[in-house]
CSV table of C-alpha atoms in Angstrom, one decimal:
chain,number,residue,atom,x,y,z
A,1,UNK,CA,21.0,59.2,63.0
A,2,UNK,CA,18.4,61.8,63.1
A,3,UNK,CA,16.9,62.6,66.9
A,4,UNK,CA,13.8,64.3,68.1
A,5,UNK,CA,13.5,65.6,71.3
A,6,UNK,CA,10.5,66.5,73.6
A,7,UNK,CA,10.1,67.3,77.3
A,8,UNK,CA,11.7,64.1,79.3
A,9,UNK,CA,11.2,61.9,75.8
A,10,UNK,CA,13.8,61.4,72.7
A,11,UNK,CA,13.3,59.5,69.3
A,12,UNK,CA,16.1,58.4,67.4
A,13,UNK,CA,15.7,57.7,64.3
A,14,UNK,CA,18.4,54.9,63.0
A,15,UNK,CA,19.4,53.1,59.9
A,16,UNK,CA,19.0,49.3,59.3
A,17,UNK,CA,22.4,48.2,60.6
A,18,UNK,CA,23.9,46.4,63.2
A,19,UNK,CA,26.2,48.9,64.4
A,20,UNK,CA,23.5,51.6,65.0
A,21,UNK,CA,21.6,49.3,67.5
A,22,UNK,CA,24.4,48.6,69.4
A,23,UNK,CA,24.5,49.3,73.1
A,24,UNK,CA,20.8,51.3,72.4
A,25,UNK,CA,18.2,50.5,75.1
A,26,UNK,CA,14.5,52.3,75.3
A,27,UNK,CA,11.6,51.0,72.8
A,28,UNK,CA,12.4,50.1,69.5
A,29,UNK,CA,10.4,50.1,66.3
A,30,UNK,CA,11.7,47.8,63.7
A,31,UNK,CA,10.1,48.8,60.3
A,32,UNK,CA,10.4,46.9,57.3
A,33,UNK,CA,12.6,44.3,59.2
A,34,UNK,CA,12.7,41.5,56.9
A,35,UNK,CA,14.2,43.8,54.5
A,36,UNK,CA,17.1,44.4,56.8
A,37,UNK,CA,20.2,43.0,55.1
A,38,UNK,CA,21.6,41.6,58.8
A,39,UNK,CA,18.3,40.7,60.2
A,40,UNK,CA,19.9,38.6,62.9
A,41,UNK,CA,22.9,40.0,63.9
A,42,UNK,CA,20.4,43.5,64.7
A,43,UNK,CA,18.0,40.8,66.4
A,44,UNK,CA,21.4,39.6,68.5
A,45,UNK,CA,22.3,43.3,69.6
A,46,UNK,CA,19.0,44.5,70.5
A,47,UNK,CA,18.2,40.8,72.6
A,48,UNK,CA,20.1,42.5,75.8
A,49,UNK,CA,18.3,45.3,75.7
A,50,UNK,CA,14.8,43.8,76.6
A,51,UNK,CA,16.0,41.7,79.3
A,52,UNK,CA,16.4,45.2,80.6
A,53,UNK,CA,13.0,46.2,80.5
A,54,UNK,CA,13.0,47.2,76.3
A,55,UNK,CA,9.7,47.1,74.2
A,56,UNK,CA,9.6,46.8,70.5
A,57,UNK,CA,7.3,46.5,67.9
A,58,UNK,CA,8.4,44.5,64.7
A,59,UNK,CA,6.1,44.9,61.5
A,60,UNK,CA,7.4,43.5,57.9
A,61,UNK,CA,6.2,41.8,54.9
A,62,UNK,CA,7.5,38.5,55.0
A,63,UNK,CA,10.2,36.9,52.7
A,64,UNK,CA,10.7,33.3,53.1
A,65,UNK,CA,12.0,31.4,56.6
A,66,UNK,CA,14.5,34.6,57.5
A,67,UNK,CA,14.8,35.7,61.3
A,68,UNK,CA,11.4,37.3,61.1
A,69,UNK,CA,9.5,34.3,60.7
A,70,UNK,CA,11.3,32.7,63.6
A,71,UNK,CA,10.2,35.2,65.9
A,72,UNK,CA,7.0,35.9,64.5
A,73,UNK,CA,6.5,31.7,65.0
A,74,UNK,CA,7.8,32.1,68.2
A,75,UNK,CA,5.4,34.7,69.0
A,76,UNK,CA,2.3,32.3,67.8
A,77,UNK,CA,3.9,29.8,70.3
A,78,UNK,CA,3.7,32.0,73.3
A,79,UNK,CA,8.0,31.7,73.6
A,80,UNK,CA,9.3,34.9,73.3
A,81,UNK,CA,7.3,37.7,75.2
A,82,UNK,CA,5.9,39.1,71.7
A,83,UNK,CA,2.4,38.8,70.6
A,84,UNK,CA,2.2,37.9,66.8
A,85,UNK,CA,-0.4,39.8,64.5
A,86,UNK,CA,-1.1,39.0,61.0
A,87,UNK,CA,-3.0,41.9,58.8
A,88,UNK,CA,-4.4,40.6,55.5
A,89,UNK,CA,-5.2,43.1,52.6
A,90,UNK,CA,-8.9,42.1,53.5
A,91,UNK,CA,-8.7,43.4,57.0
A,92,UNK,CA,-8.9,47.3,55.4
A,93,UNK,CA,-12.6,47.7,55.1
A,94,UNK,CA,-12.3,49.9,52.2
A,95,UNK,CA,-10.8,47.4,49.8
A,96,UNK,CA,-12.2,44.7,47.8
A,97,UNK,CA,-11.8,42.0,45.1
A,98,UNK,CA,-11.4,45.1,42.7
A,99,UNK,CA,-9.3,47.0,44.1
A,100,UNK,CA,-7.4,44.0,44.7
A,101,UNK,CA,-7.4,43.3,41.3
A,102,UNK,CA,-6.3,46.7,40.3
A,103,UNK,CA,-3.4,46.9,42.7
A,104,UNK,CA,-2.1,43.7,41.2
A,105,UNK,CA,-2.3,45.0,37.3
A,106,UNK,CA,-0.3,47.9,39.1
A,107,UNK,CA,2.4,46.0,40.6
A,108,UNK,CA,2.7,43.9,37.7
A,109,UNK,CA,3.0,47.2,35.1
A,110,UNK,CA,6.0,48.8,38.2
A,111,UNK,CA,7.4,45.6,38.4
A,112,UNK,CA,7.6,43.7,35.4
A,113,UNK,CA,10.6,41.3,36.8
A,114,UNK,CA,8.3,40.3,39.7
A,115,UNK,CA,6.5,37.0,39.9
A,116,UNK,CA,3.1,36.4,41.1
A,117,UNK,CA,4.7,35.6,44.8
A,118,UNK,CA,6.0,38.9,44.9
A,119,UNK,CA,2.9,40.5,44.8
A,120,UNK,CA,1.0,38.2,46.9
A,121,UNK,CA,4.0,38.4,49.5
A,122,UNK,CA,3.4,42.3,49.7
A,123,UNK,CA,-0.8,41.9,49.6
A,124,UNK,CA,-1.4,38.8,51.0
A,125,UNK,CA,-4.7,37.0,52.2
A,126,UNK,CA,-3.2,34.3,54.5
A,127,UNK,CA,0.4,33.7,57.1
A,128,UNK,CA,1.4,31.3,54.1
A,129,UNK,CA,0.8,34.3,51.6
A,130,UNK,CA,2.8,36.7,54.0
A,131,UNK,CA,5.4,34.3,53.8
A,132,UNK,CA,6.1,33.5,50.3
A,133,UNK,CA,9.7,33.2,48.5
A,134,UNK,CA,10.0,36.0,46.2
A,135,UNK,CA,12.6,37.2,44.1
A,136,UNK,CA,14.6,37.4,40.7
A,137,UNK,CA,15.6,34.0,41.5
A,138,UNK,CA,17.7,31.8,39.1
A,139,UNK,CA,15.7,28.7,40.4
A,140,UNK,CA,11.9,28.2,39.5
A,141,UNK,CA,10.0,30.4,42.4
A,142,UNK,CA,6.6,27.7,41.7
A,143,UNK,CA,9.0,24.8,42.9
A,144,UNK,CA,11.0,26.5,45.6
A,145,UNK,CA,7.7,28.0,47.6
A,146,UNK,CA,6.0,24.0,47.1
A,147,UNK,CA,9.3,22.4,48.4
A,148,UNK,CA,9.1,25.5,51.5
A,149,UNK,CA,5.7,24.2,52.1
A,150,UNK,CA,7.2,20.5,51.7
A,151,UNK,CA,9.9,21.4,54.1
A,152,UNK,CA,7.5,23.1,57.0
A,153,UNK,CA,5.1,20.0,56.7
A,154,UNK,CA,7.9,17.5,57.5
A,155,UNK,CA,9.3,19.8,60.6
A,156,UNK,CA,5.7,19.6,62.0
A,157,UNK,CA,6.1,16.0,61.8
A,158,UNK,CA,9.2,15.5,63.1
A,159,UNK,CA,8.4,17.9,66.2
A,160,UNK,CA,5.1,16.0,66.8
A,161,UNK,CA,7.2,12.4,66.7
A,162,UNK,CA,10.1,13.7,68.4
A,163,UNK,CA,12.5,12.5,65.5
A,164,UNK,CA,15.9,14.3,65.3
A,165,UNK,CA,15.4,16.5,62.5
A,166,UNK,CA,17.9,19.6,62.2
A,167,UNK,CA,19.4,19.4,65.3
A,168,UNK,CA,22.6,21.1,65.8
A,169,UNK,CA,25.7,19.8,67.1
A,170,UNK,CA,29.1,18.5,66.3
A,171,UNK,CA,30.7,15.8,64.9
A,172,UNK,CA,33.3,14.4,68.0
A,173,UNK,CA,35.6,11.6,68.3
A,174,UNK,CA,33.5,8.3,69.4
A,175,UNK,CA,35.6,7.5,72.8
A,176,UNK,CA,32.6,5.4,73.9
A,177,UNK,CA,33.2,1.3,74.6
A,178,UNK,CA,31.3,-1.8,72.9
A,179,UNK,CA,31.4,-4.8,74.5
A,180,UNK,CA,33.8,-3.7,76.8
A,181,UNK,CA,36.1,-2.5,73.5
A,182,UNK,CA,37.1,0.8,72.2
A,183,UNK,CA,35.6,1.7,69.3
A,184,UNK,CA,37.6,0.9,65.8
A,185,UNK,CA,39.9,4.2,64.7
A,186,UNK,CA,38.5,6.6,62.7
A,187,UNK,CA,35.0,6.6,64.9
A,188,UNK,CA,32.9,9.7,65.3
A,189,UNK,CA,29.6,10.2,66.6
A,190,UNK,CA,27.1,13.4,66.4
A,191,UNK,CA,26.6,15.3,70.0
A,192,UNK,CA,23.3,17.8,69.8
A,193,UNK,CA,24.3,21.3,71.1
A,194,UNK,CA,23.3,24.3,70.4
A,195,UNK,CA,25.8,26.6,68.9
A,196,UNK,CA,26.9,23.2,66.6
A,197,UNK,CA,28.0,23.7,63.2
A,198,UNK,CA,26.0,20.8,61.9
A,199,UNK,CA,22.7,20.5,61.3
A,200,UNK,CA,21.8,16.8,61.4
A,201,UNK,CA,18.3,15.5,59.6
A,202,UNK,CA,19.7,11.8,59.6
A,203,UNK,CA,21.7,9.6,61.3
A,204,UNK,CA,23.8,7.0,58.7
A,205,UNK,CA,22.0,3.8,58.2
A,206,UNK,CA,23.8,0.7,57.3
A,207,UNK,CA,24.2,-0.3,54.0
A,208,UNK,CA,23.6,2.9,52.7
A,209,UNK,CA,25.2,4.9,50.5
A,210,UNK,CA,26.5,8.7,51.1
A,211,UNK,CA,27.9,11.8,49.1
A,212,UNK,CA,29.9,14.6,51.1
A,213,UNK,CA,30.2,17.8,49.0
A,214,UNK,CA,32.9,20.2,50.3
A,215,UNK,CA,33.3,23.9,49.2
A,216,UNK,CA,36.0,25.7,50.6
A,217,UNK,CA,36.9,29.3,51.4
A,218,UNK,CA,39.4,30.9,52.6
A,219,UNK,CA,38.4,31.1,56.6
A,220,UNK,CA,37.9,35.1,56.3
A,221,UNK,CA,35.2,36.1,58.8
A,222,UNK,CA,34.1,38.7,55.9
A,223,UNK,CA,34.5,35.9,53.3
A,224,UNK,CA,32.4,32.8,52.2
A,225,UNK,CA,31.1,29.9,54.3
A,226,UNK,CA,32.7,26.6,54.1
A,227,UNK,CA,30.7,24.1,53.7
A,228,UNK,CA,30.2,20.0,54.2
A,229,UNK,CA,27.3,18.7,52.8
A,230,UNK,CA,25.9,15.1,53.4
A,231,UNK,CA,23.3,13.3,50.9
A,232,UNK,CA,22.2,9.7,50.8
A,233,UNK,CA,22.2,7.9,47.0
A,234,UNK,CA,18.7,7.4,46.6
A,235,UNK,CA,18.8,4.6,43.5
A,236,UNK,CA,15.0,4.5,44.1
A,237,UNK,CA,14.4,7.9,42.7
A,238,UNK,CA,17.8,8.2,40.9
A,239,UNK,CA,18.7,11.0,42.8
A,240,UNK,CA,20.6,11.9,46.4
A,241,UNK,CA,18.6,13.2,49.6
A,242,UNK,CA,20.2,15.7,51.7
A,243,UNK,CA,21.0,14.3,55.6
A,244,UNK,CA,23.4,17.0,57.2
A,245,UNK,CA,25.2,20.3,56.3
A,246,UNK,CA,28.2,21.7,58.1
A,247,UNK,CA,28.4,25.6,57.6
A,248,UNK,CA,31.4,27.7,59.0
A,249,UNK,CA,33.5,30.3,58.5
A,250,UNK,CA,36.8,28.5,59.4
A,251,UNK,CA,40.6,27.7,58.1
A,252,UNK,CA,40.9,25.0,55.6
A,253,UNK,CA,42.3,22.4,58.4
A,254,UNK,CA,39.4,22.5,60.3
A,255,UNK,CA,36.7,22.3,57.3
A,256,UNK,CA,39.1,19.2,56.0
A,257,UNK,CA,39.4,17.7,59.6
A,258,UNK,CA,34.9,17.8,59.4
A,259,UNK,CA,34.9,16.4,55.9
A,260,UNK,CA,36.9,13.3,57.1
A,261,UNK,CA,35.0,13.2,60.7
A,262,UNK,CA,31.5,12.9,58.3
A,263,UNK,CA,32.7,10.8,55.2
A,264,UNK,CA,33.7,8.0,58.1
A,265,UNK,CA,30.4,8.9,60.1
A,266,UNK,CA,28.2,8.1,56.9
A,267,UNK,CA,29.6,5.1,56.1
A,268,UNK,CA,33.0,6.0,54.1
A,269,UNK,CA,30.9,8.1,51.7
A,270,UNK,CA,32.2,9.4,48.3
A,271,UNK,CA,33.6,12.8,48.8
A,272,UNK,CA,33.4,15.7,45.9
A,273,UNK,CA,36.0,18.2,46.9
A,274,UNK,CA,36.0,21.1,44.9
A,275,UNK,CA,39.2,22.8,43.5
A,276,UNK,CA,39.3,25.8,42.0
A,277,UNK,CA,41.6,28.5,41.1
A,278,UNK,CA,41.5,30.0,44.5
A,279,UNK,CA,43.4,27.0,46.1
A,280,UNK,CA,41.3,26.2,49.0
A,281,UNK,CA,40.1,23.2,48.1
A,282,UNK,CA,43.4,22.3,46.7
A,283,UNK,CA,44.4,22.4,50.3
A,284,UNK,CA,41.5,20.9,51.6
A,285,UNK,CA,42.0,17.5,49.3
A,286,UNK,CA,45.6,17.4,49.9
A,287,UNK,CA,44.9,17.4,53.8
A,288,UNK,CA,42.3,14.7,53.2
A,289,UNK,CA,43.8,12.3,50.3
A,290,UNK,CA,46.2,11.3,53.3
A,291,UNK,CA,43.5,9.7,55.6
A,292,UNK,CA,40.9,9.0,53.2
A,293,UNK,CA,40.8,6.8,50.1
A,294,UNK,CA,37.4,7.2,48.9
A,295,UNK,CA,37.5,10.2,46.7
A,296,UNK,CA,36.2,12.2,43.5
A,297,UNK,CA,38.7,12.3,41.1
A,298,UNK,CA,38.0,13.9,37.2
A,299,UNK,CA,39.6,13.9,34.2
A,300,UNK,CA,40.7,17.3,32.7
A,301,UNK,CA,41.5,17.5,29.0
A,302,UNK,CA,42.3,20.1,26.6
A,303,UNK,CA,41.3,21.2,23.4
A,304,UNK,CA,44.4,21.9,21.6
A,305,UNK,CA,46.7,19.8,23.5
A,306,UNK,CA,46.3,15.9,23.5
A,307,UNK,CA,46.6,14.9,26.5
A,308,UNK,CA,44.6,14.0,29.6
A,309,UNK,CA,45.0,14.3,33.6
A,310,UNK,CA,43.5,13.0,36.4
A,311,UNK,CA,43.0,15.2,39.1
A,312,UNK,CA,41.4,15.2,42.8
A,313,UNK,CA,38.4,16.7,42.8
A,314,UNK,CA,35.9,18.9,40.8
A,315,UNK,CA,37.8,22.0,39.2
A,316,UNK,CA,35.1,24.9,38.9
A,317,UNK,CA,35.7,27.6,36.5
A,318,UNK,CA,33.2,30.0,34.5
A,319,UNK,CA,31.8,26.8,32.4
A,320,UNK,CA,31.9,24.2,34.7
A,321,UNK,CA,30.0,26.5,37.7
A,322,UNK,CA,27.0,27.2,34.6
A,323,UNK,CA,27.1,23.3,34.4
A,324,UNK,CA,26.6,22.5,37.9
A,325,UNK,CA,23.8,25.5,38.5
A,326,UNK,CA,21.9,24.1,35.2
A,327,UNK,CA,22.0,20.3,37.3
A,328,UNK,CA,19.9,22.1,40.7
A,329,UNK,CA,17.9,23.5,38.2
A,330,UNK,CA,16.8,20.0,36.8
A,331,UNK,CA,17.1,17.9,39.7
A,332,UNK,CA,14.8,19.9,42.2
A,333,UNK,CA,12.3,19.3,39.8
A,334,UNK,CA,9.3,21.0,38.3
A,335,UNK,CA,6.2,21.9,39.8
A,336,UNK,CA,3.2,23.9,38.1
A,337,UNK,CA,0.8,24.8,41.1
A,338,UNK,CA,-1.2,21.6,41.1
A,339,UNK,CA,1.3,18.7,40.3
A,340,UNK,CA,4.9,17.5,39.7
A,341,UNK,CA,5.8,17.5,36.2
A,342,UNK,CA,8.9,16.6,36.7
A,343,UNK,CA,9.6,14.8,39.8
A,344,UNK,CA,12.4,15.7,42.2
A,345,UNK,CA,15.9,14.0,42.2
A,346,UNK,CA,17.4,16.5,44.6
A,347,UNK,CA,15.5,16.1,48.2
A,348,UNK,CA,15.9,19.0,50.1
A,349,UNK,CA,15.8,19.1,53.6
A,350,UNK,CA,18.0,22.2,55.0
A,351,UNK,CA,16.5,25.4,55.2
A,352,UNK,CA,19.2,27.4,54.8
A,353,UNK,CA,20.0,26.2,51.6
A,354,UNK,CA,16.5,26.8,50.4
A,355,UNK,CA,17.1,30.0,51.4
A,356,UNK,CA,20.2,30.4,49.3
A,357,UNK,CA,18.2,30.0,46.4
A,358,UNK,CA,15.9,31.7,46.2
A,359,UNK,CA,18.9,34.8,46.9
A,360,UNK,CA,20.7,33.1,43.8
A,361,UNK,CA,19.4,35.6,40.9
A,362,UNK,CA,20.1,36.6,37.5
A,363,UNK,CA,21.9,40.0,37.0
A,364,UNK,CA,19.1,41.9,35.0
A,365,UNK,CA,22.5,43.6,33.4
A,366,UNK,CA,24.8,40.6,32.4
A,367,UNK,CA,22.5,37.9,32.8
A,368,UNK,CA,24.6,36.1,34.6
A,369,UNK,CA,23.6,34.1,37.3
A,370,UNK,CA,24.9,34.4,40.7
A,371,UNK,CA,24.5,35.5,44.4
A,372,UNK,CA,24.0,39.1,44.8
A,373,UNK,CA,26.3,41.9,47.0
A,374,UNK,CA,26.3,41.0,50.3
A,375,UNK,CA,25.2,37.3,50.1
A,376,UNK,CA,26.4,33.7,50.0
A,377,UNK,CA,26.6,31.4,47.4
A,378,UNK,CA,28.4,28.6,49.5
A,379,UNK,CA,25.3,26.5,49.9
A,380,UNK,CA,23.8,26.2,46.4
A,381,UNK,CA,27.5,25.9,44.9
A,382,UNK,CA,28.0,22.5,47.4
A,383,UNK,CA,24.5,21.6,46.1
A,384,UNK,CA,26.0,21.4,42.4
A,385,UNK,CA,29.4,18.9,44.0
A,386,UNK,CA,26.6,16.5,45.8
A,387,UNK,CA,24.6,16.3,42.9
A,388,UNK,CA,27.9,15.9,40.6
A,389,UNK,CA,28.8,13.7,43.3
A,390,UNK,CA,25.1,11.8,42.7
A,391,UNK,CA,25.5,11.8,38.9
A,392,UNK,CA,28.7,9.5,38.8
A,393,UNK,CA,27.8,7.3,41.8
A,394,UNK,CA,24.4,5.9,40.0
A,395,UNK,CA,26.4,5.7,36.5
A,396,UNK,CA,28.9,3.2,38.5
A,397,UNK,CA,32.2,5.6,38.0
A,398,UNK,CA,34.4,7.6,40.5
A,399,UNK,CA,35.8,10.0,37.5
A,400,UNK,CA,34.3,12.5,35.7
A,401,UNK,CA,35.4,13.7,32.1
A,402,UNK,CA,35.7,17.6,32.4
A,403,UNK,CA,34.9,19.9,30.1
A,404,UNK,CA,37.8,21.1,27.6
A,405,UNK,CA,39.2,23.7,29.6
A,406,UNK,CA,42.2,26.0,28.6
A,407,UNK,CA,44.5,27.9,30.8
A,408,UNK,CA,42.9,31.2,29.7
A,409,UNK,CA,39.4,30.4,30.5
A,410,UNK,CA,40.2,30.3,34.2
């Protein structure tokens, strides 16, 4: 912390971390804040301190749907006290298509790794410019900014109709009557509130069919997410729709206890458990397997031993984990700026995961694929169980054939 004192008036000047905001109060000036790596946990800290009569100014380059954009759309709304500006690289009187030009050819030559988005994310012309996905992503950035502009168009819709669309809430026991009846055993229903776990973009229809993907961790608040993810079997598209995603950083009875409150919720649905050599989801599918019958199972062989064994779950080691990132990679589809050429199997609805991503890059050093220090994979990794999950559900089986696997390659 470096300060600066004059007269009756201090500045402080402060890194980009949560615990250096905390218990400040005065006027604030958040620089480059979409480049802060806990955007909203500072944003949470700093929140008491203009109900007391704080100012702030935030100005960033925006980078995708992160806790920026909320407030600066919250802003345009009128909802949160700020006033939103948007500066293009236009509004500097002293530079034109040229220089424009030039700049790019300059970033470009500095920043060979960077896509086009990059650059038009730190220049841009328009709010959608300012807002691009950007990134060394593993994912193709052309499809992942088309499916953002996908995903804001269908939350305008939803808002102007009213739909529930993202809601939050929890999954509860359904102690409701029928007819003057309790409700059969093993009846849940989804209560809206707003510090839920779930975010709900469809209720289960009848007749349909349903995935739920479960990555586990191991409950560590410092650790990974666990995550439930719902998808609908879309046979019409050969591919699987996401409906609701449970997110949490919680013990392995609790994420178990969700998996089987959704699977019954959307209509008994197929559940892909993963099971890997940490052992958490080895405990969540024994938990499960007691109360619940309709479950992933695969079949593991080995290349020097014959012999085959059925096991619950998907097992994810180093090969099986490049198999399931190369299935997002074909299933969200292909777009080239102007058209599908290949059409989408994976329909993506949840923001966060969108989010995910776009963070899930390529080590320029190994070349390995994965999400970088201080990030979550938990999100794209359940992506790769629903669409697993997808895969044997429209080829009419409940087993998968693993890949030879050997106790060493764990």
């Amino acid at each position: 912390v470096t300060q600066l004192s004059y007269g009756m008036s201090r500045l402080e000047i402060l890194t980009s971390t949560p615990k250096s905001v905390q218990g400040k109060s005065g006027k604030f000036i958040l620089d480059e804040f979409a480049a802060h790596t806990d955007q909203s946990r500072i944003w949470q800290l700093l929140l008491p301190a203009f109900d007391g009569g704080g100012q702030a100014i935030i100005i960033a380059n925006g980078e995708g749907e992160n806790t920026f954009y909320h407030i600066f759309q919250a802003a345009k709304r009128g909802d949160n006290g700020f006033t939103a500006h948007f500066f293009s690289w236009r509004d500097d009187p002293s530079r034109d298509d040229e220089w424009y030009a030039s700049m790019r050819r300059k970033f470009k030559t500095e920043h060979p790794e960077a896509d086009d988005y990059a650059f038009k994310a730190q220049f841009p012309d328009t709010e959608e410019e300012a807002f691009f996905l950007h990134g060394n992503s593993r994912f193709d950035m052309t499809t992942l900014n088309h499916l953002l502009r996908l995903l804001r168009e269908e939350r305008s819709r939803k808002a102007a109709d009213d739909v529930l669309w993202g809601y939050k809430g929890f999954m509860v026991i359904d102690d409701r009557t029928k007819d003057g009846e309790a409700m059969p055993p093993n009846s849940f229903r989804f209560d809206r509130h707003p510090t839920g776990r779930v975010r709900m973009y469809e209720l289960p229809e009848e007749g349909a069919e349903y995935i739920v993907a479960v990555d586990a961790a191991g409950g560590s608040q410092a650790g990974d997410y666990c995550v439930a993810m719902v998808g609908k079997l879309r046979r019409d598209i050969q591919g699987v729709e996401q409906v609701a995603v449970y997110q949490a950083k919680v013990e392995t009875l609790q994420l178990a206890e969700v998996a089987l409150r959704l699977g019954y919720f959307y209509n008994e649905a197929l559940m892909v458990i993963e099971t890997g050599a940490s052992g958490h989801g080895t405990a969540v599918a024994n938990i499960v397997k007691e109360d619940y019958h309709n479950l992933y199972r695969q079949v593991r062989t080995s290349r020097y031993i014959d012999d085959e064994k059925e096991e619950l779950g998907f097992s994810t080691n180093r090969k099986s984990k490049g198999y399931l990132i190369d299935n997002i990679g074909n299933w969200i589809g292909k777009f080239d700026g102007d058209d599908w050429l290949i059409e989408p199997r994976f329909i993506l609805l949840d923001q966060q995961t969108l989010d995910e991503m776009n963070r899930y890059q390529i080590d320029p050093k190994t070349g390995e694929a994965g999400a970088p220090k201080g990030s979550n994979d938990d999100l794209v990794m359940a992506s790769g169980f629903l669409i697993e999950g997808a895969i044997y559900s429209l080829a009419g089986v409940q087993k998968s054939r693993s890949l030879h696997v050997d106790p060493w390659e764990w």
